[in-house]
Short mmCIF file of C-alpha atoms in Angstrom, two decimals:
data_model
loop_
_atom_site.label_atom_id
_atom_site.label_comp_id
_atom_site.label_asym_id
_atom_site.label_seq_id
_atom_site.Cartn_x
_atom_site.Cartn_y
_atom_site.Cartn_z
CA MET A 1 -17.11 -11.19 -74.23
CA SER A 2 -14.87 -13.61 -72.54
CA SER A 3 -16.27 -14.62 -69.01
CA SER A 4 -12.61 -14.27 -67.65
CA ARG A 5 -12.90 -10.56 -68.00
CA TYR A 6 -15.60 -10.46 -65.36
CA PRO A 7 -14.60 -13.03 -62.73
CA THR A 8 -17.12 -14.32 -60.30
CA THR A 9 -16.60 -14.59 -56.57
CA THR A 10 -15.92 -17.96 -55.30
CA ASP A 11 -16.46 -19.42 -51.74
CA GLU A 12 -12.65 -19.57 -51.45
CA ASP A 13 -12.31 -15.89 -52.47
CA ALA A 14 -14.84 -14.81 -50.08
CA GLN A 15 -13.18 -16.77 -47.23
CA SER A 16 -9.94 -15.03 -48.36
CA ASP A 17 -11.67 -11.57 -48.18
CA ASN A 18 -12.84 -12.39 -44.62
CA GLN A 19 -9.30 -13.47 -43.54
CA ALA A 20 -7.97 -10.10 -45.05
CA HIS A 21 -10.57 -8.19 -43.08
CA ASP A 22 -9.58 -10.15 -39.88
CA LEU A 23 -5.85 -9.17 -40.28
CA LEU A 24 -6.79 -5.40 -40.53
CA ASP A 25 -8.66 -4.96 -37.24
CA ASP A 26 -7.95 -5.81 -33.63
CA ARG A 27 -4.88 -8.28 -34.49
CA ARG A 28 -3.53 -7.72 -30.98
CA VAL A 29 -6.52 -7.36 -29.03
CA LYS A 30 -7.25 -10.43 -26.70
CA ALA A 31 -10.72 -9.44 -25.62
CA ILE A 32 -13.10 -6.64 -25.45
CA ARG A 33 -15.49 -6.60 -22.44
CA PRO A 34 -18.49 -4.12 -22.07
CA LEU A 35 -18.04 -1.23 -19.56
CA ILE A 36 -20.75 -0.17 -17.45
CA PRO A 37 -22.50 3.18 -18.77
CA PRO A 38 -21.73 6.11 -16.33
CA GLN A 39 -25.56 6.75 -16.06
CA ILE A 40 -26.11 3.19 -14.78
CA LEU A 41 -23.24 3.43 -12.15
CA THR A 42 -24.48 6.78 -10.95
CA GLU A 43 -28.06 5.44 -10.56
CA GLU A 44 -26.96 2.28 -8.67
CA LEU A 45 -24.77 4.65 -6.37
CA PRO A 46 -26.51 8.04 -6.37
CA LEU A 47 -25.00 11.32 -4.63
CA THR A 48 -27.11 12.35 -1.59
CA LEU A 49 -28.07 15.80 -0.68
CA ARG A 50 -25.61 15.99 2.05
CA GLY A 51 -23.01 14.61 -0.50
CA ALA A 52 -23.83 16.93 -3.20
CA GLN A 53 -23.62 19.90 -0.65
CA THR A 54 -20.21 18.81 0.33
CA VAL A 55 -18.96 18.71 -3.24
CA LEU A 56 -20.49 22.02 -4.26
CA ASP A 57 -19.42 23.86 -1.12
CA GLY A 58 -15.93 22.34 -1.51
CA ARG A 59 -15.69 23.41 -4.96
CA ARG A 60 -16.86 26.92 -4.20
CA GLN A 61 -14.54 27.31 -1.22
CA VAL A 62 -11.60 25.94 -3.21
CA GLU A 63 -12.09 28.31 -6.06
CA ALA A 64 -12.23 31.28 -3.58
CA VAL A 65 -8.95 30.22 -1.99
CA VAL A 66 -7.48 29.84 -5.64
CA LYS A 67 -8.58 33.38 -6.71
CA GLY A 68 -7.48 34.83 -3.45
CA ASP A 69 -11.03 35.71 -2.14
CA ASP A 70 -10.36 33.33 0.87
CA ASP A 71 -7.33 33.70 2.90
CA ARG A 72 -7.27 30.06 4.25
CA LEU A 73 -4.65 27.55 2.95
CA LEU A 74 -5.93 24.78 0.82
CA VAL A 75 -4.58 21.47 2.01
CA VAL A 76 -4.88 18.41 -0.31
CA VAL A 77 -3.85 15.40 1.89
CA GLY A 78 -4.18 11.81 1.83
CA PRO A 79 -2.91 8.51 0.41
CA CYS A 80 -0.70 8.35 -2.53
CA SER A 81 -3.34 6.13 -3.98
CA VAL A 82 -6.17 4.07 -2.32
CA HIS A 83 -5.92 0.26 -2.42
CA ASP A 84 -8.29 -0.55 0.47
CA PRO A 85 -11.33 1.48 0.63
CA GLU A 86 -12.14 0.39 4.27
CA GLN A 87 -8.84 1.53 5.41
CA ALA A 88 -9.15 4.77 3.43
CA LEU A 89 -12.38 5.55 5.07
CA VAL A 90 -10.74 5.02 8.42
CA TYR A 91 -8.42 7.68 7.53
CA ALA A 92 -11.08 9.92 6.23
CA ARG A 93 -12.96 9.87 9.47
CA GLN A 94 -9.86 10.92 11.42
CA LEU A 95 -9.04 13.67 8.82
CA ALA A 96 -12.73 14.96 8.87
CA ASP A 97 -12.59 15.39 12.68
CA TYR A 98 -9.39 17.41 12.32
CA ALA A 99 -10.76 19.52 9.37
CA GLU A 100 -13.73 20.61 11.25
CA LYS A 101 -11.40 22.02 14.08
CA ALA A 102 -9.11 23.57 11.64
CA LYS A 103 -11.78 25.01 9.21
CA ASP A 104 -11.19 28.66 10.02
CA ASP A 105 -7.58 28.38 8.94
CA LEU A 106 -7.15 25.48 6.67
CA LEU A 107 -9.55 24.18 3.75
CA ILE A 108 -8.82 20.50 3.87
CA VAL A 109 -9.61 18.30 1.00
CA MET A 110 -8.93 14.60 1.07
CA ARG A 111 -6.71 13.20 -1.75
CA VAL A 112 -8.58 10.13 -3.01
CA TYR A 113 -6.66 8.95 -6.09
CA PHE A 114 -7.40 5.61 -7.70
CA GLU A 115 -5.34 5.48 -10.71
CA LYS A 116 -1.37 5.25 -10.72
CA PRO A 117 0.75 6.44 -13.67
CA ARG A 118 3.20 3.75 -14.87
CA THR A 119 6.05 4.12 -17.09
CA THR A 120 6.37 0.36 -17.87
CA VAL A 121 4.15 -2.08 -15.78
CA GLY A 122 2.89 -2.41 -12.32
CA TRP A 123 -0.33 -2.05 -10.36
CA LYS A 124 -2.25 0.78 -12.01
CA GLY A 125 -4.88 1.46 -9.23
CA LEU A 126 -8.01 0.42 -7.71
CA ILE A 127 -9.97 1.03 -10.71
CA ASN A 128 -7.80 -0.94 -13.11
CA ASP A 129 -7.19 -3.96 -10.80
CA PRO A 130 -8.99 -3.79 -7.65
CA ASP A 131 -8.00 -7.31 -6.64
CA MET A 132 -4.48 -6.33 -7.18
CA ASN A 133 -4.01 -9.96 -9.01
CA GLY A 134 -3.92 -8.87 -12.65
CA THR A 135 -7.67 -9.77 -13.14
CA TYR A 136 -8.62 -6.13 -14.08
CA GLN A 137 -11.97 -6.22 -12.74
CA ILE A 138 -12.62 -2.52 -13.98
CA ASN A 139 -16.48 -2.57 -13.60
CA ARG A 140 -16.04 -3.60 -9.96
CA GLY A 141 -13.20 -1.05 -9.64
CA LEU A 142 -15.43 1.70 -10.55
CA LYS A 143 -18.04 0.82 -8.30
CA MET A 144 -15.68 0.44 -5.36
CA ALA A 145 -14.15 3.96 -6.12
CA ARG A 146 -17.50 5.62 -6.35
CA LYS A 147 -18.70 4.07 -3.16
CA LEU A 148 -15.77 5.29 -1.42
CA LEU A 149 -16.16 8.85 -2.64
CA LEU A 150 -19.85 8.73 -1.51
CA ASP A 151 -18.78 7.70 1.88
CA VAL A 152 -16.10 10.24 2.20
CA THR A 153 -18.55 13.13 1.02
CA GLU A 154 -21.05 12.00 3.38
CA LEU A 155 -18.55 12.67 6.28
CA GLY A 156 -18.63 16.39 5.01
CA LEU A 157 -14.98 16.10 3.78
CA PRO A 158 -14.48 17.27 0.01
CA THR A 159 -12.32 15.02 -2.10
CA ALA A 160 -9.53 15.45 -4.62
CA GLY A 161 -8.78 13.32 -7.66
CA GLU A 162 -6.11 13.27 -10.38
CA PHE A 163 -7.08 12.76 -14.14
CA LEU A 164 -4.87 10.32 -15.79
CA GLY A 165 -4.57 8.58 -19.02
CA GLU A 166 -2.97 5.45 -20.71
CA TYR A 167 0.50 5.64 -21.91
CA MET A 168 1.29 6.13 -25.56
CA ARG A 169 4.43 6.95 -27.27
CA ARG A 170 4.87 10.35 -28.62
CA PRO A 171 4.64 10.76 -32.29
CA LEU A 172 8.03 11.61 -33.71
CA GLY A 173 8.62 15.39 -34.42
CA ARG A 174 10.48 16.79 -37.35
CA ARG A 175 13.84 16.99 -35.91
CA ALA A 176 13.57 13.55 -34.50
CA SER A 177 12.52 12.13 -38.01
CA CYS A 178 15.41 13.93 -39.59
CA ALA A 179 17.77 12.49 -36.99
CA ILE A 180 16.69 9.09 -37.62
CA ALA A 181 16.88 9.64 -41.32
CA MET A 182 20.49 10.80 -40.89
CA CYS A 183 21.34 7.74 -38.72
CA ALA A 184 20.18 5.52 -41.54
CA ARG A 185 22.09 7.24 -44.18
CA VAL A 186 25.20 7.13 -42.02
CA SER A 187 24.63 3.38 -41.52
CA THR A 188 24.25 2.99 -45.34
CA GLU A 189 27.28 4.93 -45.96
CA LYS A 190 29.18 2.92 -43.57
CA LYS A 191 28.41 -0.17 -45.31
CA ARG A 192 29.14 1.19 -48.71
CA TRP A 193 32.51 2.38 -47.41
CA ARG A 194 33.46 -1.09 -46.08
CA ARG A 195 32.76 -2.56 -49.46
CA SER A 196 34.61 0.05 -51.23
CA GLU A 197 37.41 -0.06 -48.86
CA ARG A 198 37.87 -3.92 -49.51
CA LYS A 199 37.93 -3.15 -53.18
CA GLN A 200 40.20 0.06 -53.09
CA GLY A 201 42.38 -0.76 -50.17
CA GLY A 202 41.26 1.79 -47.81
CA LYS A 203 41.79 4.91 -50.02
CA LEU A 204 38.18 6.11 -49.25
CA ARG A 205 38.72 6.09 -45.40
CA GLY A 206 39.46 9.84 -45.07
CA LYS A 207 36.71 11.08 -47.16
CA VAL A 208 34.03 9.06 -45.68
CA LEU A 209 35.29 9.71 -42.05
CA GLY A 210 34.96 13.48 -43.02
CA ARG A 211 31.28 12.87 -43.92
CA ARG A 212 30.73 10.96 -40.71
CA ASN A 213 32.25 13.60 -38.48
CA ARG A 214 30.17 16.43 -40.26
CA ARG A 215 26.94 14.25 -39.75
CA ARG A 216 27.77 13.46 -36.17
CA GLU A 217 28.13 17.32 -35.65
CA GLY A 218 24.70 17.89 -37.27
CA ARG A 219 23.12 15.40 -34.86
CA ARG A 220 24.82 17.12 -31.89
CA SER A 221 23.46 20.39 -33.08
CA LEU A 222 20.04 19.06 -33.39
CA ARG A 223 20.20 17.77 -29.69
CA LYS A 224 21.32 21.02 -28.54
CA GLY A 225 18.45 22.86 -30.42
CA ARG A 226 15.92 20.97 -28.44
CA ARG A 227 14.14 22.22 -25.36
CA PRO A 228 15.31 20.29 -22.07
CA GLU A 229 12.23 18.34 -21.75
CA GLN A 230 12.54 17.20 -25.53
CA ARG A 231 16.30 16.35 -25.12
CA LYS A 232 16.16 14.33 -21.90
CA ALA A 233 12.66 12.80 -21.73
CA LYS A 234 12.87 9.17 -22.60
CA LYS A 235 9.76 7.99 -20.97
CA ALA A 236 6.45 7.52 -23.13
CA ASP A 237 3.99 10.58 -23.41
CA THR A 238 0.29 10.25 -22.33
CA ILE A 239 -3.05 10.86 -23.66
CA ALA A 240 -6.00 11.80 -21.53
CA ASP A 241 -8.69 9.25 -20.46
CA VAL A 242 -11.77 11.36 -21.21
CA ILE A 243 -14.18 8.54 -20.23
CA SER A 244 -13.61 7.91 -16.52
CA PRO A 245 -14.41 11.45 -15.35
CA GLN A 246 -18.07 10.78 -16.39
CA PHE A 247 -18.08 8.13 -13.68
CA LEU A 248 -16.44 10.11 -10.83
CA ALA A 249 -16.08 13.68 -11.63
CA ASP A 250 -19.29 14.75 -10.01
CA LEU A 251 -17.79 13.79 -6.59
CA SER A 252 -14.65 15.80 -6.77
CA SER A 253 -14.07 19.39 -5.42
CA TRP A 254 -10.55 19.65 -6.81
CA GLY A 255 -8.44 18.14 -9.60
CA ALA A 256 -4.93 17.71 -10.54
CA ILE A 257 -3.14 17.04 -13.80
CA GLY A 258 0.22 15.41 -13.33
CA ALA A 259 3.85 16.42 -14.23
CA ARG A 260 3.98 13.98 -17.12
CA THR A 261 0.52 14.84 -18.64
CA THR A 262 0.55 18.68 -18.00
CA GLU A 263 2.02 19.05 -21.33
CA SER A 264 -0.77 16.88 -23.06
CA GLN A 265 -3.13 18.72 -25.37
CA VAL A 266 -5.90 16.40 -24.56
CA HIS A 267 -5.41 16.77 -20.70
CA ARG A 268 -5.75 20.44 -21.08
CA GLU A 269 -8.88 20.09 -23.17
CA LEU A 270 -10.19 17.93 -20.46
CA ALA A 271 -9.34 20.43 -17.83
CA SER A 272 -11.27 23.06 -19.79
CA ALA A 273 -14.47 20.92 -19.23
CA LEU A 274 -14.08 19.98 -15.50
CA SER A 275 -16.47 21.62 -13.11
CA MET A 276 -13.87 22.23 -10.46
CA SER A 277 -10.54 24.02 -9.93
CA VAL A 278 -7.62 22.19 -11.55
CA GLY A 279 -4.07 22.39 -10.66
CA PHE A 280 -1.24 21.63 -13.15
CA LYS A 281 2.10 20.34 -12.03
CA ASN A 282 5.41 21.65 -13.43
CA GLY A 283 7.10 19.17 -15.74
CA THR A 284 9.35 16.49 -14.35
CA ASP A 285 12.39 18.46 -15.62
CA GLY A 286 11.25 21.58 -13.51
CA SER A 287 9.63 23.56 -16.24
CA ILE A 288 7.08 25.94 -14.98
CA GLY A 289 6.41 27.13 -18.48
CA ILE A 290 4.54 24.16 -19.44
CA ALA A 291 2.11 24.49 -16.47
CA ILE A 292 1.70 28.22 -17.29
CA ASP A 293 0.84 27.29 -20.88
CA ALA A 294 -1.72 24.59 -19.60
CA MET A 295 -3.41 27.17 -17.70
CA GLY A 296 -3.92 29.31 -20.60
CA ALA A 297 -4.98 26.36 -22.84
CA ALA A 298 -7.45 25.19 -20.20
CA ALA A 299 -9.11 28.63 -20.02
CA ALA A 300 -10.07 28.59 -23.55
CA SER A 301 -12.99 26.52 -25.22
CA HIS A 302 -12.25 23.32 -26.81
CA THR A 303 -13.87 20.46 -28.76
CA PHE A 304 -13.09 16.94 -28.30
CA LEU A 305 -14.36 13.30 -28.20
CA SER A 306 -15.57 11.84 -25.14
CA VAL A 307 -18.82 9.93 -24.01
CA THR A 308 -22.23 10.97 -22.73
CA LYS A 309 -23.49 9.60 -19.42
CA GLN A 310 -25.50 6.98 -21.29
CA GLY A 311 -22.02 5.70 -22.84
CA LEU A 312 -22.52 7.01 -26.42
CA THR A 313 -19.44 8.38 -28.20
CA ALA A 314 -20.02 12.10 -28.35
CA ILE A 315 -18.49 15.48 -29.58
CA VAL A 316 -17.86 17.66 -26.39
CA GLU A 317 -17.67 21.46 -26.65
CA THR A 318 -16.24 23.23 -23.60
CA GLU A 319 -16.47 26.87 -22.21
CA GLY A 320 -12.99 26.90 -20.66
CA ASN A 321 -11.90 26.73 -17.06
CA ASN A 322 -10.67 30.02 -15.50
CA SER A 323 -10.06 28.36 -11.85
CA THR A 324 -6.60 26.87 -12.55
CA HIS A 325 -3.32 27.21 -10.79
CA VAL A 326 0.44 25.97 -10.87
CA ILE A 327 1.59 23.25 -8.54
CA LEU A 328 5.43 23.28 -7.66
CA ARG A 329 6.34 19.53 -7.16
CA GLY A 330 10.32 19.71 -7.59
CA SER A 331 11.85 17.95 -10.59
CA THR A 332 14.82 15.78 -11.41
CA LYS A 333 17.02 18.50 -10.82
CA GLY A 334 15.94 19.01 -7.25
CA PRO A 335 13.24 20.82 -5.16
CA ASN A 336 11.52 24.02 -6.00
CA TYR A 337 9.65 25.18 -2.91
CA SER A 338 12.11 27.74 -1.63
CA GLU A 339 11.15 31.38 -1.33
CA LYS A 340 13.26 32.05 -4.31
CA ASP A 341 11.65 29.39 -6.39
CA VAL A 342 8.09 30.48 -5.41
CA LEU A 343 8.86 34.10 -6.14
CA GLU A 344 10.16 33.31 -9.66
CA ALA A 345 7.27 31.09 -10.50
CA GLY A 346 5.00 33.92 -9.38
CA GLU A 347 6.80 36.54 -11.54
CA LYS A 348 6.29 34.11 -14.56
CA LEU A 349 2.56 33.87 -13.73
CA LYS A 350 2.27 37.66 -13.50
CA LYS A 351 4.09 37.99 -16.88
CA ALA A 352 1.76 35.67 -18.52
CA GLY A 353 -1.20 37.71 -17.22
CA LEU A 354 -2.16 35.02 -14.82
CA ASN A 355 -3.07 35.21 -10.98
CA PRO A 356 0.29 34.45 -9.09
CA ARG A 357 -1.34 31.90 -6.75
CA ILE A 358 0.71 28.77 -6.14
CA MET A 359 0.45 25.43 -4.46
CA VAL A 360 3.43 23.35 -3.33
CA ASP A 361 3.53 19.55 -3.40
CA CYS A 362 5.52 18.55 -0.44
CA SER A 363 6.27 15.21 -1.79
CA HIS A 364 7.92 14.03 -5.07
CA GLY A 365 10.82 16.00 -6.29
CA ASN A 366 10.37 18.39 -3.38
CA SER A 367 11.04 15.59 -0.89
CA ASN A 368 13.40 14.01 -3.14
CA LYS A 369 11.11 10.89 -3.02
CA GLN A 370 11.97 10.67 0.74
CA HIS A 371 8.58 10.74 2.45
CA ALA A 372 9.77 11.91 5.81
CA ARG A 373 11.19 14.99 4.13
CA GLN A 374 7.71 16.22 3.39
CA ILE A 375 7.61 17.42 7.05
CA ASP A 376 10.73 19.61 6.23
CA VAL A 377 9.10 21.08 3.23
CA GLY A 378 5.88 21.77 5.03
CA ARG A 379 7.66 23.63 7.74
CA ASP A 380 9.53 25.85 5.23
CA ILE A 381 6.08 26.59 3.67
CA ALA A 382 4.76 27.40 7.15
CA ALA A 383 7.72 29.82 7.55
CA GLN A 384 7.08 31.27 4.40
CA LEU A 385 3.48 32.01 5.18
CA ALA A 386 4.39 33.52 8.50
CA GLY A 387 7.06 35.65 7.00
CA ASP A 388 6.87 39.16 5.51
CA GLY A 389 8.04 38.29 2.16
CA PRO A 390 5.92 38.36 -1.05
CA THR A 391 5.72 34.51 -1.21
CA ALA A 392 3.53 34.64 1.78
CA GLN A 393 0.49 35.84 -0.45
CA MET A 394 1.43 33.70 -3.27
CA ILE A 395 1.32 30.25 -1.66
CA MET A 396 -2.45 29.40 -1.49
CA GLY A 397 -2.11 25.57 -1.05
CA VAL A 398 -0.02 22.52 -0.26
CA MET A 399 -0.18 18.78 -1.16
CA VAL A 400 0.85 16.10 1.48
CA GLU A 401 1.09 12.28 0.77
CA SER A 402 -0.13 10.76 4.05
CA ASN A 403 -1.61 7.40 5.24
CA ILE A 404 -2.74 5.69 8.46
CA ASN A 405 0.89 4.35 8.89
CA GLU A 406 4.04 5.52 7.25
CA GLY A 407 6.19 4.20 4.60
CA ASN A 408 5.23 1.72 1.76
CA GLN A 409 5.25 -1.80 0.78
CA LYS A 410 5.00 -4.12 -2.36
CA ILE A 411 2.20 -6.47 -2.81
CA PRO A 412 3.41 -9.69 -1.67
CA PRO A 413 3.54 -13.09 -3.40
CA GLU A 414 0.63 -14.20 -0.88
CA GLY A 415 -1.68 -11.48 -2.39
CA PRO A 416 -3.46 -8.49 -0.65
CA LYS A 417 -4.31 -10.24 2.56
CA ALA A 418 -0.51 -10.42 3.55
CA LEU A 419 -0.34 -6.48 3.22
CA LYS A 420 0.55 -4.41 6.26
CA TYR A 421 -2.40 -2.44 7.61
CA GLY A 422 -2.73 1.29 6.56
CA VAL A 423 0.54 1.28 4.71
CA SER A 424 0.90 2.57 1.03
CA ILE A 425 1.63 0.21 -1.82
CA THR A 426 2.70 2.94 -4.30
CA ASP A 427 4.75 6.05 -3.08
CA ALA A 428 5.72 6.16 0.66
CA CYS A 429 3.74 8.35 2.97
CA ILE A 430 3.91 10.08 6.43
CA SER A 431 1.69 8.68 8.97
CA LEU A 432 -1.45 10.46 10.13
CA GLU A 433 0.23 10.78 13.38
CA GLN A 434 3.08 12.87 11.75
CA THR A 435 0.52 14.73 9.59
CA LEU A 436 -1.76 16.48 12.03
CA PRO A 437 1.08 18.22 13.93
CA LEU A 438 2.48 19.31 10.59
CA LEU A 439 -1.01 20.68 9.66
CA ASP A 440 -1.07 22.51 12.97
CA GLU A 441 2.30 24.39 11.98
CA LEU A 442 0.62 25.30 8.66
CA ARG A 443 -2.25 26.59 10.40
CA GLU A 444 -0.27 28.78 12.79
CA GLY A 445 1.57 30.16 9.49
CA VAL A 446 -1.78 31.21 8.11
CA ARG A 447 -2.72 32.91 11.50
CA GLN A 448 0.63 34.68 11.49
CA ARG A 449 0.09 35.71 7.77
CA ARG A 450 -3.34 37.19 8.85
CA ARG A 451 -1.54 39.12 11.71
CA ASN A 452 0.89 40.55 9.25
CA VAL A 453 -1.56 41.65 6.82
CA ALA A 454 -3.69 43.40 9.51
CA ALA A 455 -0.63 45.29 10.98
CA LYS A 456 0.08 46.66 7.47
CA ARG A 457 -3.63 47.94 7.35
CA THR A 458 -3.58 49.45 10.74
CA PRO A 459 -2.47 53.25 10.52
CA VAL A 460 0.36 54.29 12.61
#
């Protein structure tokens, strides 16, 4: 037999094979650095007995409020996102003092968010970039975040967190794929027509224009057939980060899934595994349906990929989370905190067989992104609580973005040292000085609600 039929591998062939393999994997990855395993971090920064009791008591009390077994108002209040743990702890101490005084009427949980969702670029939060200079010292960011949560829970103040993910483009659906294919065919047809027109003196113009118009109408009908959120959403979709909860979730008493991630399947699966109550925000287009669907999905058991406390990739099987609720946060169309909006959301929850217990976010779409208007929203909620309408019993909580000082600021060219003290570097917040009187009004609303309930029970 000819030896050419069975070629031998030369050094050049082997080198070529190695180059081919190199081209297949991690072509656009600059570097891969080791991440500290969750178990090592929790051993370095362990939860104390007092802290554990704060978290556990907070979870039990939050769940009681969510399910209607506790008539207090759940108040999730704090900075939009933490950029300076020392300043956050100063805020926490003052909030803890007030929480103790108001504990008979308000269940106060401090908002301690470390991640910031970004549509394009920007500072992504304390965990991702603790130095705010693009060095991305994530291991140090995780340590700083865990240390702050430990310090806050030591004060006896429960904490709240948001569970985010990395931005990733949504896979194209069938309709979108068809539309793209149609556009490609129209483009090809246009080129063919131009060539033919040059040859035949424009005789094909009417025929081709008729085809183009029919296809244009087809594309319009496709757009009309989509749901509003499919038709208007131009931002990237998200997938859940199912790793970071292993570092911090043991310190949270309540969790949120944001407006851009409520529709994400993996976020719903993650919520089904969390050991705390979880709130789902309505979509950015105002859709309540996706939050209601998320509640149903989170209550079911799921299987997904994550990591163990030791950092090993694992298959997680969940039992489901039946302590979830809707958060009305407004939308691009306007606010949705009015009595009519709350009642409508409650009726939809009832129709879906779910408990009509609702939290209202005073910020975001409900304040039209004007931080001072959170006070107006909060006062409206206090009035609903004190009123005699059905929404008084539906509203179980509020969210308020608050910091030591009001407003917000950008990171200056000089770096973090030039930042104003106690001012948010993400969304604008009301000051703590403005927050406490607002909480007093909500507190009075809760008291009046109790009096109204007692009056209905008292026989005439």
